[in-house]
PDB file of C-alpha atoms and ligand atoms in Angstrom:
ATOM      1  CA  UNK A   1      -5.762  31.593  18.471  1.00  0.00           C
ATOM      2  CA  UNK A   2      -3.010  30.038  20.911  1.00  0.00           C
ATOM      3  CA  UNK A   3      -0.925  27.666  20.663  1.00  0.00           C
ATOM      4  CA  UNK A   4      -0.944  26.347  22.650  1.00  0.00           C
ATOM      5  CA  UNK A   5       2.880  26.274  24.771  1.00  0.00           C
ATOM      6  CA  UNK A   6       5.299  23.045  24.023  1.00  0.00           C
ATOM      7  CA  UNK A   7       8.821  25.625  23.534  1.00  0.00           C
ATOM      8  CA  UNK A   8      11.714  23.768  23.766  1.00  0.00           C
ATOM      9  CA  UNK A   9      10.286  20.431  24.957  1.00  0.00           C
ATOM     10  CA  UNK A  10      10.990  17.006  23.307  1.00  0.00           C
ATOM     11  CA  UNK A  11       8.068  14.865  22.227  1.00  0.00           C
ATOM     12  CA  UNK A  12       9.138  11.474  22.236  1.00  0.00           C
ATOM     13  CA  UNK A  13       6.602  10.039  23.569  1.00  0.00           C
ATOM     14  CA  UNK A  14       2.064  11.405  23.363  1.00  0.00           C
ATOM     15  CA  UNK A  15       3.364  10.335  27.623  1.00  0.00           C
ATOM     16  CA  UNK A  16       5.174  12.776  27.863  1.00  0.00           C
ATOM     17  CA  UNK A  17       2.376  15.849  27.614  1.00  0.00           C
ATOM     18  CA  UNK A  18      -0.768  16.336  29.184  1.00  0.00           C
ATOM     19  CA  UNK A  19      -3.728  15.432  27.744  1.00  0.00           C
ATOM     20  CA  UNK A  20      -4.774  19.118  28.111  1.00  0.00           C
ATOM     21  CA  UNK A  21      -1.829  19.462  25.952  1.00  0.00           C
ATOM     22  CA  UNK A  22      -1.945  16.668  23.376  1.00  0.00           C
ATOM     23  CA  UNK A  23      -5.936  17.863  23.018  1.00  0.00           C
ATOM     24  CA  UNK A  24      -4.763  21.798  22.021  1.00  0.00           C
ATOM     25  CA  UNK A  25      -2.226  19.821  19.528  1.00  0.00           C
ATOM     26  CA  UNK A  26      -5.493  18.291  18.139  1.00  0.00           C
ATOM     27  CA  UNK A  27      -7.692  21.477  18.019  1.00  0.00           C
ATOM     28  CA  UNK A  28      -4.759  23.359  17.090  1.00  0.00           C
ATOM     29  CA  UNK A  29      -3.409  21.427  13.827  1.00  0.00           C
ATOM     30  CA  UNK A  30      -7.224  21.290  12.787  1.00  0.00           C
ATOM     31  CA  UNK A  31      -7.475  25.325  12.452  1.00  0.00           C
ATOM     32  CA  UNK A  32      -4.635  24.638  10.142  1.00  0.00           C
ATOM     33  CA  UNK A  33      -6.598  23.164   8.495  1.00  0.00           C
ATOM     34  CA  UNK A  34      -9.437  25.105   7.347  1.00  0.00           C
ATOM     35  CA  UNK A  35      -6.792  27.722   6.520  1.00  0.00           C
ATOM     36  CA  UNK A  36      -3.442  25.824   5.324  1.00  0.00           C
ATOM     37  CA  UNK A  37      -1.672  29.401   4.624  1.00  0.00           C
ATOM     38  CA  UNK A  38      -2.463  30.489   8.873  1.00  0.00           C
ATOM     39  CA  UNK A  39       0.564  30.728  10.560  1.00  0.00           C
ATOM     40  CA  UNK A  40       2.847  30.726   6.917  1.00  0.00           C
ATOM     41  CA  UNK A  41       6.455  32.650   7.671  1.00  0.00           C
ATOM     42  CA  UNK A  42       5.875  31.489  11.739  1.00  0.00           C
ATOM     43  CA  UNK A  43       8.792  29.619  12.330  1.00  0.00           C
ATOM     44  CA  UNK A  44      10.630  32.066   9.584  1.00  0.00           C
ATOM     45  CA  UNK A  45      14.238  31.378   9.924  1.00  0.00           C
ATOM     46  CA  UNK A  46      13.541  28.145  11.984  1.00  0.00           C
ATOM     47  CA  UNK A  47      15.880  25.307  10.830  1.00  0.00           C
ATOM     48  CA  UNK A  48      15.069  21.538  11.441  1.00  0.00           C
ATOM     49  CA  UNK A  49      17.105  19.086  10.864  1.00  0.00           C
ATOM     50  CA  UNK A  50      15.050  15.115   9.809  1.00  0.00           C
ATOM     51  CA  UNK A  51      17.792  12.610  10.839  1.00  0.00           C
ATOM     52  CA  UNK A  52      16.645   9.460   9.203  1.00  0.00           C
ATOM     53  CA  UNK A  53      17.625   5.819   9.928  1.00  0.00           C
ATOM     54  CA  UNK A  54      14.799   3.739   8.334  1.00  0.00           C
ATOM     55  CA  UNK A  55      12.954   5.090   4.941  1.00  0.00           C
ATOM     56  CA  UNK A  56       9.828   6.634   5.084  1.00  0.00           C
ATOM     57  CA  UNK A  57       7.536   8.820   2.314  1.00  0.00           C
ATOM     58  CA  UNK A  58       4.482  10.489   5.078  1.00  0.00           C
ATOM     59  CA  UNK A  59       6.495  11.754   7.549  1.00  0.00           C
ATOM     60  CA  UNK A  60       9.265  13.068   6.150  1.00  0.00           C
ATOM     61  CA  UNK A  61       6.913  14.626   3.351  1.00  0.00           C
ATOM     62  CA  UNK A  62       4.666  15.927   6.334  1.00  0.00           C
ATOM     63  CA  UNK A  63       7.070  17.893   8.028  1.00  0.00           C
ATOM     64  CA  UNK A  64       9.177  19.043   5.346  1.00  0.00           C
ATOM     65  CA  UNK A  65       6.047  20.488   4.151  1.00  0.00           C
ATOM     66  CA  UNK A  66       5.144  21.329   7.221  1.00  0.00           C
ATOM     67  CA  UNK A  67       8.244  22.946   7.911  1.00  0.00           C
ATOM     68  CA  UNK A  68       8.228  25.531   4.654  1.00  0.00           C
ATOM     69  CA  UNK A  69       5.019  26.259   4.434  1.00  0.00           C
ATOM     70  CA  UNK A  70       5.427  27.395   8.030  1.00  0.00           C
ATOM     71  CA  UNK A  71       8.076  29.923   6.230  1.00  0.00           C
ATOM     72  CA  UNK A  72      10.903  27.857   7.952  1.00  0.00           C
ATOM     73  CA  UNK A  73      13.669  25.249   6.000  1.00  0.00           C
ATOM     74  CA  UNK A  74      14.812  21.313   6.688  1.00  0.00           C
ATOM     75  CA  UNK A  75      17.692  19.979   6.406  1.00  0.00           C
ATOM     76  CA  UNK A  76      17.236  16.061   5.308  1.00  0.00           C
ATOM     77  CA  UNK A  77      20.194  13.559   6.705  1.00  0.00           C
ATOM     78  CA  UNK A  78      20.433  10.066   5.763  1.00  0.00           C
ATOM     79  CA  UNK A  79      21.906   8.034   8.353  1.00  0.00           C
ATOM     80  CA  UNK A  80      24.598   6.532   5.976  1.00  0.00           C
ATOM     81  CA  UNK A  81      25.391   9.878   4.798  1.00  0.00           C
ATOM     82  CA  UNK A  82      26.778  10.996   8.361  1.00  0.00           C
ATOM     83  CA  UNK A  83      29.472   9.685  10.199  1.00  0.00           C
ATOM     84  CA  UNK A  84      26.820   8.025  12.915  1.00  0.00           C
ATOM     85  CA  UNK A  85      26.963   5.016   9.889  1.00  0.00           C
ATOM     86  CA  UNK A  86      31.328   5.796  10.932  1.00  0.00           C
ATOM     87  CA  UNK A  87      30.437   4.762  14.937  1.00  0.00           C
ATOM     88  CA  UNK A  88      30.591   8.728  15.651  1.00  0.00           C
ATOM     89  CA  UNK A  89      28.574   8.498  18.367  1.00  0.00           C
ATOM     90  CA  UNK A  90      25.134   9.802  19.175  1.00  0.00           C
ATOM     91  CA  UNK A  91      26.398  12.486  21.841  1.00  0.00           C
ATOM     92  CA  UNK A  92      28.642  13.933  20.110  1.00  0.00           C
ATOM     93  CA  UNK A  93      26.144  14.071  17.493  1.00  0.00           C
ATOM     94  CA  UNK A  94      23.908  15.424  19.036  1.00  0.00           C
ATOM     95  CA  UNK A  95      25.745  18.097  20.716  1.00  0.00           C
ATOM     96  CA  UNK A  96      27.487  18.733  17.224  1.00  0.00           C
ATOM     97  CA  UNK A  97      23.252  19.025  15.075  1.00  0.00           C
ATOM     98  CA  UNK A  98      22.448  21.473  17.911  1.00  0.00           C
ATOM     99  CA  UNK A  99      24.833  23.890  17.663  1.00  0.00           C
ATOM    100  CA  UNK A 100      23.462  24.818  14.565  1.00  0.00           C
ATOM    101  CA  UNK A 101      19.663  24.092  13.904  1.00  0.00           C
ATOM    102  CA  UNK A 102      16.974  24.391  16.584  1.00  0.00           C
ATOM    103  CA  UNK A 103      14.589  20.733  16.191  1.00  0.00           C
ATOM    104  CA  UNK A 104      15.993  18.260  15.101  1.00  0.00           C
ATOM    105  CA  UNK A 105      13.595  15.156  14.134  1.00  0.00           C
ATOM    106  CA  UNK A 106      14.802  12.381  14.513  1.00  0.00           C
ATOM    107  CA  UNK A 107      13.415   8.431  13.188  1.00  0.00           C
ATOM    108  CA  UNK A 108      15.758   5.572  14.949  1.00  0.00           C
ATOM    109  CA  UNK A 109      16.241   1.777  15.058  1.00  0.00           C
ATOM    110  CA  UNK A 110      16.251   1.968  18.638  1.00  0.00           C
ATOM    111  CA  UNK A 111      14.670   4.034  21.216  1.00  0.00           C
ATOM    112  CA  UNK A 112      17.265   3.921  24.145  1.00  0.00           C
ATOM    113  CA  UNK A 113      19.118   5.985  20.759  1.00  0.00           C
ATOM    114  CA  UNK A 114      16.139   8.899  20.954  1.00  0.00           C
ATOM    115  CA  UNK A 115      16.789   9.628  24.503  1.00  0.00           C
ATOM    116  CA  UNK A 116      20.573   9.526  23.661  1.00  0.00           C
ATOM    117  CA  UNK A 117      19.637  12.417  21.890  1.00  0.00           C
ATOM    118  CA  UNK A 118      17.150  14.047  23.386  1.00  0.00           C
ATOM    119  CA  UNK A 119      19.868  13.708  26.400  1.00  0.00           C
ATOM    120  CA  UNK A 120      22.725  15.328  24.561  1.00  0.00           C
ATOM    121  CA  UNK A 121      20.588  18.168  22.533  1.00  0.00           C
ATOM    122  CA  UNK A 122      20.488  21.149  23.425  1.00  0.00           C
ATOM    123  CA  UNK A 123      17.563  21.877  21.041  1.00  0.00           C
ATOM    124  CA  UNK A 124      13.654  19.874  21.219  1.00  0.00           C
ATOM    125  CA  UNK A 125      14.048  16.652  19.967  1.00  0.00           C
ATOM    126  CA  UNK A 126      10.952  15.518  18.259  1.00  0.00           C
ATOM    127  CA  UNK A 127      10.130  11.145  17.337  1.00  0.00           C
ATOM    128  CA  UNK A 128       9.805   9.977  13.766  1.00  0.00           C
ATOM    129  CA  UNK A 129       9.040   6.639  14.715  1.00  0.00           C
ATOM    130  CA  UNK A 130      11.791   4.510  16.751  1.00  0.00           C
ATOM    131  CA  UNK A 131      10.629   0.608  17.433  1.00  0.00           C
ATOM    132  CA  UNK A 132       8.741   1.330  20.459  1.00  0.00           C
ATOM    133  CA  UNK A 133       6.532   4.544  19.828  1.00  0.00           C
ATOM    134  CA  UNK A 134       5.270   6.590  17.007  1.00  0.00           C
ATOM    135  CA  UNK A 135       3.295  10.098  18.782  1.00  0.00           C
ATOM    136  CA  UNK A 136       2.975  12.424  15.496  1.00  0.00           C
ATOM    137  CA  UNK A 137       1.173   9.368  13.646  1.00  0.00           C
ATOM    138  CA  UNK A 138      -1.103   8.953  16.717  1.00  0.00           C
ATOM    139  CA  UNK A 139      -1.873  12.464  16.394  1.00  0.00           C
ATOM    140  CA  UNK A 140      -2.910  11.889  13.477  1.00  0.00           C
ATOM    141  CA  UNK A 141      -5.181   9.966  13.845  1.00  0.00           C
ATOM    142  CA  UNK A 142      -6.759  10.903  16.938  1.00  0.00           C
ATOM    143  CA  UNK A 143      -7.043  13.748  14.687  1.00  0.00           C
ATOM    144  CA  UNK A 144      -8.677  11.723  12.128  1.00  0.00           C
ATOM    145  CA  UNK A 145     -11.651  10.456  15.051  1.00  0.00           C
ATOM    146  CA  UNK A 146     -12.400  13.433  16.229  1.00  0.00           C
ATOM    147  CA  UNK A 147     -12.995  14.939  12.989  1.00  0.00           C
ATOM    148  CA  UNK A 148     -15.215  11.482  12.238  1.00  0.00           C
ATOM    149  CA  UNK A 149     -16.745  11.226  15.093  1.00  0.00           C
ATOM    150  CA  UNK A 150     -17.253  14.180  17.239  1.00  0.00           C
ATOM    151  CA  UNK A 151     -15.747  13.198  20.122  1.00  0.00           C
ATOM    152  CA  UNK A 152     -12.633  11.369  21.651  1.00  0.00           C
ATOM    153  CA  UNK A 153     -14.170  10.077  25.238  1.00  0.00           C
ATOM    154  CA  UNK A 154     -15.902   7.250  24.800  1.00  0.00           C
ATOM    155  CA  UNK A 155     -14.683   6.033  21.604  1.00  0.00           C
ATOM    156  CA  UNK A 156     -13.616   2.496  21.205  1.00  0.00           C
ATOM    157  CA  UNK A 157     -10.431   1.103  19.306  1.00  0.00           C
ATOM    158  CA  UNK A 158      -9.516  -2.330  18.130  1.00  0.00           C
ATOM    159  CA  UNK A 159      -5.952  -2.812  18.098  1.00  0.00           C
ATOM    160  CA  UNK A 160      -5.542  -6.278  15.939  1.00  0.00           C
ATOM    161  CA  UNK A 161      -2.368  -7.968  15.077  1.00  0.00           C
ATOM    162  CA  UNK A 162       1.259  -6.897  16.104  1.00  0.00           C
ATOM    163  CA  UNK A 163       1.756  -4.721  19.404  1.00  0.00           C
ATOM    164  CA  UNK A 164       3.975  -3.467  17.733  1.00  0.00           C
ATOM    165  CA  UNK A 165       5.420   0.861  17.708  1.00  0.00           C
ATOM    166  CA  UNK A 166       1.957   2.166  16.464  1.00  0.00           C
ATOM    167  CA  UNK A 167       0.546  -0.403  19.081  1.00  0.00           C
ATOM    168  CA  UNK A 168       2.128   1.809  21.443  1.00  0.00           C
ATOM    169  CA  UNK A 169       2.237   5.302  20.954  1.00  0.00           C
ATOM    170  CA  UNK A 170      -2.372   4.267  20.332  1.00  0.00           C
ATOM    171  CA  UNK A 171      -2.823   2.696  23.782  1.00  0.00           C
ATOM    172  CA  UNK A 172      -0.931   5.927  25.115  1.00  0.00           C
ATOM    173  CA  UNK A 173      -3.176   8.348  22.894  1.00  0.00           C
ATOM    174  CA  UNK A 174      -5.921   6.302  23.405  1.00  0.00           C
ATOM    175  CA  UNK A 175      -5.858   6.079  27.544  1.00  0.00           C
ATOM    176  CA  UNK A 176      -5.011  10.316  27.897  1.00  0.00           C
ATOM    177  CA  UNK A 177      -7.757  11.450  26.164  1.00  0.00           C
ATOM    178  CA  UNK A 178     -10.310   8.280  27.683  1.00  0.00           C
ATOM    179  CA  UNK A 179     -11.381   5.522  24.185  1.00  0.00           C
ATOM    180  CA  UNK A 180     -11.493   2.425  24.773  1.00  0.00           C
ATOM    181  CA  UNK A 181      -9.133  -0.128  23.230  1.00  0.00           C
ATOM    182  CA  UNK A 182      -8.849  -3.611  22.986  1.00  0.00           C
ATOM    183  CA  UNK A 183      -5.425  -5.008  21.744  1.00  0.00           C
ATOM    184  CA  UNK A 184      -6.160  -8.676  20.235  1.00  0.00           C
ATOM    185  CA  UNK A 185      -2.890  -9.875  19.114  1.00  0.00           C
ATOM    186  CA  UNK A 186      -1.012 -13.392  19.428  1.00  0.00           C
ATOM    187  CA  UNK A 187       0.981 -14.463  22.367  1.00  0.00           C
ATOM    188  CA  UNK A 188       4.342 -13.069  22.278  1.00  0.00           C
ATOM    189  CA  UNK A 189       3.271 -10.479  19.826  1.00  0.00           C
ATOM    190  CA  UNK A 190       1.678  -7.734  22.352  1.00  0.00           C
ATOM    191  CA  UNK A 191       2.432  -3.914  23.358  1.00  0.00           C
ATOM    192  CA  UNK A 192       5.898  -2.914  25.323  1.00  0.00           C
ATOM    193  CA  UNK A 193       4.400  -3.626  29.162  1.00  0.00           C
ATOM    194  CA  UNK A 194       6.108  -0.452  30.403  1.00  0.00           C
ATOM    195  CA  UNK A 195       3.439   1.173  27.917  1.00  0.00           C
ATOM    196  CA  UNK A 196       0.472  -1.046  29.360  1.00  0.00           C
ATOM    197  CA  UNK A 197       1.351   0.024  32.620  1.00  0.00           C
ATOM    198  CA  UNK A 198       1.349   3.595  31.539  1.00  0.00           C
ATOM    199  CA  UNK A 199      -1.585   3.361  29.944  1.00  0.00           C
ATOM    200  CA  UNK A 200      -3.190   1.427  32.786  1.00  0.00           C
ATOM    201  CA  UNK A 201      -1.808   4.357  34.999  1.00  0.00           C
ATOM    202  CA  UNK A 202      -3.566   6.875  33.040  1.00  0.00           C
ATOM    203  CA  UNK A 203      -7.088   4.547  32.416  1.00  0.00           C
ATOM    204  CA  UNK A 204      -7.297   5.627  36.225  1.00  0.00           C
ATOM    205  CA  UNK A 205      -7.883   9.671  34.966  1.00  0.00           C
ATOM    206  CA  UNK A 206      -8.791   9.162  31.673  1.00  0.00           C
ATOM    207  CA  UNK A 207     -11.908   6.312  32.300  1.00  0.00           C
ATOM    208  CA  UNK A 208     -10.240   4.603  29.056  1.00  0.00           C
ATOM    209  CA  UNK A 209     -10.809   0.392  29.641  1.00  0.00           C
ATOM    210  CA  UNK A 210      -7.836  -1.381  28.790  1.00  0.00           C
ATOM    211  CA  UNK A 211      -8.317  -5.042  27.213  1.00  0.00           C
ATOM    212  CA  UNK A 212      -5.824  -7.532  26.114  1.00  0.00           C
ATOM    213  CA  UNK A 213      -6.416 -10.480  23.981  1.00  0.00           C
ATOM    214  CA  UNK A 214      -5.527 -12.711  21.617  1.00  0.00           C
ATOM    215  CA  UNK A 215      -9.507 -12.926  19.820  1.00  0.00           C
ATOM    216  CA  UNK A 216      -9.747 -10.712  17.064  1.00  0.00           C
ATOM    217  CA  UNK A 217     -13.812 -11.062  17.080  1.00  0.00           C
ATOM    218  CA  UNK A 218     -13.606 -10.909  21.143  1.00  0.00           C
ATOM    219  CA  UNK A 219     -11.814  -7.333  20.783  1.00  0.00           C
ATOM    220  CA  UNK A 220     -13.550  -5.874  17.816  1.00  0.00           C
ATOM    221  CA  UNK A 221     -17.018  -6.829  19.819  1.00  0.00           C
ATOM    222  CA  UNK A 222     -18.969  -2.597  19.635  1.00  0.00           C
ATOM    223  CA  UNK A 223     -15.719  -0.555  18.496  1.00  0.00           C
ATOM    224  CA  UNK A 224     -15.501   2.235  16.591  1.00  0.00           C
ATOM    225  CA  UNK A 225     -12.543   1.945  15.021  1.00  0.00           C
ATOM    226  CA  UNK A 226     -10.329  -1.430  13.619  1.00  0.00           C
ATOM    227  CA  UNK A 227      -6.826  -1.013  12.955  1.00  0.00           C
ATOM    228  CA  UNK A 228      -4.044  -2.646  12.121  1.00  0.00           C
ATOM    229  CA  UNK A 229      -0.714  -2.224  10.905  1.00  0.00           C
ATOM    230  CA  UNK A 230       2.093  -4.044   9.112  1.00  0.00           C
ATOM    231  CA  UNK A 231       2.814  -7.677  10.597  1.00  0.00           C
ATOM    232  CA  UNK A 232       6.653  -6.654   9.632  1.00  0.00           C
ATOM    233  CA  UNK A 233       7.756  -3.478  10.451  1.00  0.00           C
ATOM    234  CA  UNK A 234      10.887  -1.647   9.182  1.00  0.00           C
ATOM    235  CA  UNK A 235      13.938  -3.829  11.252  1.00  0.00           C
ATOM    236  CA  UNK A 236      12.180  -6.936  11.850  1.00  0.00           C
ATOM    237  CA  UNK A 237      12.131  -8.503   7.635  1.00  0.00           C
ATOM    238  CA  UNK A 238      14.726 -10.824   8.454  1.00  0.00           C
ATOM    239  CA  UNK A 239      11.482 -12.274  11.173  1.00  0.00           C
ATOM    240  CA  UNK A 240       8.828 -12.125   8.124  1.00  0.00           C
ATOM    241  CA  UNK A 241       8.310 -16.206   6.949  1.00  0.00           C
ATOM    242  CA  UNK A 242       8.068 -17.245  10.807  1.00  0.00           C
ATOM    243  CA  UNK A 243       5.706 -13.871  11.517  1.00  0.00           C
ATOM    244  CA  UNK A 244       3.012 -14.746   8.365  1.00  0.00           C
ATOM    245  CA  UNK A 245       3.508 -17.648  10.200  1.00  0.00           C
ATOM    246  CA  UNK A 246       1.784 -16.482  13.758  1.00  0.00           C
ATOM    247  CA  UNK A 247      -0.868 -14.155  11.939  1.00  0.00           C
ATOM    248  CA  UNK A 248      -2.674 -15.214   8.758  1.00  0.00           C
ATOM    249  CA  UNK A 249      -5.229 -15.769   8.131  1.00  0.00           C
ATOM    250  CA  UNK A 250      -6.782 -15.322  11.986  1.00  0.00           C
ATOM    251  CA  UNK A 251      -5.073 -11.481  12.667  1.00  0.00           C
ATOM    252  CA  UNK A 252      -6.648 -10.492   9.031  1.00  0.00           C
ATOM    253  CA  UNK A 253      -8.611  -7.195   9.385  1.00  0.00           C
ATOM    254  CA  UNK A 254     -11.542  -8.848   7.040  1.00  0.00           C
ATOM    255  CA  UNK A 255     -15.016  -7.212   5.923  1.00  0.00           C
ATOM    256  CA  UNK A 256     -15.766 -10.879   8.154  1.00  0.00           C
ATOM    257  CA  UNK A 257     -14.110  -9.865  10.811  1.00  0.00           C
ATOM    258  CA  UNK A 258     -15.758  -6.005  10.260  1.00  0.00           C
ATOM    259  CA  UNK A 259     -19.733  -7.846  10.538  1.00  0.00           C
ATOM    260  CA  UNK A 260     -19.097  -8.269  14.307  1.00  0.00           C
ATOM    261  CA  UNK A 261     -18.162  -4.356  14.854  1.00  0.00           C
ATOM    262  CA  UNK A 262     -20.153  -1.321  15.157  1.00  0.00           C
ATOM    263  CA  UNK A 263     -22.298  -1.233  11.635  1.00  0.00           C
ATOM    264  CA  UNK A 264     -20.632   1.983  11.735  1.00  0.00           C
ATOM    265  CA  UNK A 265     -16.752   1.586  12.388  1.00  0.00           C
ATOM    266  CA  UNK A 266     -13.645   2.238  10.081  1.00  0.00           C
ATOM    267  CA  UNK A 267     -10.275   0.578   9.174  1.00  0.00           C
ATOM    268  CA  UNK A 268      -7.460   2.899  10.146  1.00  0.00           C
ATOM    269  CA  UNK A 269      -3.939   2.018   8.666  1.00  0.00           C
ATOM    270  CA  UNK A 270      -1.066   4.055   9.650  1.00  0.00           C
ATOM    271  CA  UNK A 271       0.813   2.714   6.012  1.00  0.00           C
ATOM    272  CA  UNK A 272       2.409   1.399   4.177  1.00  0.00           C
ATOM    273  CA  UNK A 273       0.016  -1.108   4.240  1.00  0.00           C
ATOM    274  CA  UNK A 274       0.496  -5.282   2.527  1.00  0.00           C
ATOM    275  CA  UNK A 275      -3.382  -6.118   1.166  1.00  0.00           C
ATOM    276  CA  UNK A 276      -4.139  -9.365   1.857  1.00  0.00           C
ATOM    277  CA  UNK A 277      -1.325 -10.012   4.446  1.00  0.00           C
ATOM    278  CA  UNK A 278      -3.095  -7.055   7.123  1.00  0.00           C
ATOM    279  CA  UNK A 279      -6.314  -6.593   5.231  1.00  0.00           C
ATOM    280  CA  UNK A 280      -8.325  -7.491   2.800  1.00  0.00           C
ATOM    281  CA  UNK A 281      -7.999  -5.647  -0.187  1.00  0.00           C
ATOM    282  CA  UNK A 282     -11.135  -4.106  -0.398  1.00  0.00           C
ATOM    283  CA  UNK A 283     -11.331  -2.519   3.470  1.00  0.00           C
ATOM    284  CA  UNK A 284      -8.606  -0.715   2.644  1.00  0.00           C
ATOM    285  CA  UNK A 285     -10.306   0.009  -0.699  1.00  0.00           C
ATOM    286  CA  UNK A 286     -13.523   0.566   0.213  1.00  0.00           C
ATOM    287  CA  UNK A 287     -15.845   3.279   2.040  1.00  0.00           C
ATOM    288  CA  UNK A 288     -15.343   2.388   5.434  1.00  0.00           C
ATOM    289  CA  UNK A 289     -11.475   3.216   4.716  1.00  0.00           C
ATOM    290  CA  UNK A 290     -10.172   6.073   6.508  1.00  0.00           C
ATOM    291  CA  UNK A 291      -6.518   6.133   5.709  1.00  0.00           C
ATOM    292  CA  UNK A 292      -6.157   8.761   3.656  1.00  0.00           C
ATOM    293  CA  UNK A 293      -7.474  11.056   5.294  1.00  0.00           C
ATOM    294  CA  UNK A 294      -5.420   9.828   8.127  1.00  0.00           C
ATOM    295  CA  UNK A 295      -2.035  10.400   5.691  1.00  0.00           C
ATOM    296  CA  UNK A 296      -3.076  13.889   4.709  1.00  0.00           C
ATOM    297  CA  UNK A 297      -3.507  14.427   8.994  1.00  0.00           C
ATOM    298  CA  UNK A 298       0.026  14.103   9.418  1.00  0.00           C
ATOM    299  CA  UNK A 299       0.808  17.125   7.653  1.00  0.00           C
ATOM    300  CA  UNK A 300      -1.239  19.654  10.256  1.00  0.00           C
ATOM    301  CA  UNK A 301      -0.777  17.823  13.535  1.00  0.00           C
ATOM    302  CA  UNK A 302       3.574  18.077  11.987  1.00  0.00           C
ATOM    303  CA  UNK A 303       2.567  21.705  11.947  1.00  0.00           C
ATOM    304  CA  UNK A 304       0.866  21.807  14.792  1.00  0.00           C
ATOM    305  CA  UNK A 305       3.745  20.052  16.318  1.00  0.00           C
ATOM    306  CA  UNK A 306       6.690  22.473  15.224  1.00  0.00           C
ATOM    307  CA  UNK A 307       4.757  25.873  16.176  1.00  0.00           C
ATOM    308  CA  UNK A 308       4.306  24.740  19.687  1.00  0.00           C
ATOM    309  CA  UNK A 309       7.793  23.615  20.161  1.00  0.00           C
ATOM    310  CA  UNK A 310       9.485  26.496  17.886  1.00  0.00           C
ATOM    311  CA  UNK A 311       7.300  29.698  16.856  1.00  0.00           C
TER     312      UNK A 311
HETATM  313  N1   CP B   1       2.894   6.266   8.774  1.00  0.00           N
HETATM  314  C1   CP B   1       4.121   6.062   8.605  1.00  0.00           C
HETATM  315  O1   CP B   1       4.993   6.580   9.494  1.00  0.00           O
HETATM  316  O2   CP B   1       4.073   6.152   7.422  1.00  0.00           O
HETATM  317  P1   CP B   1       5.730   6.286   7.135  1.00  0.00           P
HETATM  318  O3   CP B   1       7.069   5.653   7.422  1.00  0.00           O
HETATM  319  O4   CP B   1       6.346   6.587   4.986  1.00  0.00           O
HETATM  320  O5   CP B   1       6.678   7.744   7.095  1.00  0.00           O
HETATM  321  N1  NVA B   2       5.597  -0.089  13.015  1.00  0.00           N
HETATM  322  C1  NVA B   2       5.626  -0.271  11.202  1.00  0.00           C
HETATM  323  C2  NVA B   2       6.051   1.769  10.789  1.00  0.00           C
HETATM  324  C3  NVA B   2       5.425   2.142   9.623  1.00  0.00           C
HETATM  325  C4  NVA B   2       5.187   3.427   9.662  1.00  0.00           C
HETATM  326  C5  NVA B   2       7.383  -0.221  10.933  1.00  0.00           C
HETATM  327  O1  NVA B   2       7.353   0.355  11.797  1.00  0.00           O
HETATM  328  O2  NVA B   2       7.530  -0.294  10.059  1.00  0.00           O
END
């Protein structure tokens, strides 16, 4: 097995990678899934810092387990335990941390802080979620779609709800690899404009079709995958009431909405989910739901990323 090398590179967005590099990571993740002990010890002696400014279950634990199974070790750094929380500049933190560790994975409130961290860090920086992008999630989602349908190009994703960080990274992943994506969100909750433009540019090469609408029924027509995410992302709690008014009931993914998609369409969600807000309980806990598979795949895609950058 040849590991496609991203040696020493940052991963702030899938836009940083070519389609071949993304496919290389997915192939590697798929191999790692077949043999959980594969490459164990390969990261012997490597130390990864996990800097988290927001809570996390999947991202933190999948990265920690990935590092450990590959023979490295990790240090979890909660924002409040760092001098960052007392105003130490991101640049100073980056210079110091990168003199100790081999890679920094960071979950930040502001994407610009991640860019600043990467700018001043001598070691690679991986985005473990920002307000703008969540590349590690999208890698696991693409692996999940590939496993289910045996292909990626030509698959149609319908994204229903908030045009948030996960929507942005899905847009980039899909447009790099030739998946079609139709995004239905209320006015004012569209994905990031720069990401839409990048996706349009990617699509010229990959053949993706990208559609933006406010109509969930239009978006799910002929869809293979219906995706959604929370209507109230971390850091937006103060907007909760107003957001629920905007999104509900029209943007909830329901059994009824699935009737308009392909009969074999599946449901995907990065988790954590709020049942009966963005998704009906019977959908997320039903047979067409791939959410547990997506979460499980976070481990293998995390391993693939770490091996390619550090291995
Ligand atoms: N999907 C995801 O990133 O989950 P966590 O917030 O639990 O890491
Ligand atoms: N959009 C969500 C994703 C959580 C994994 C958030 O940012 O809170």
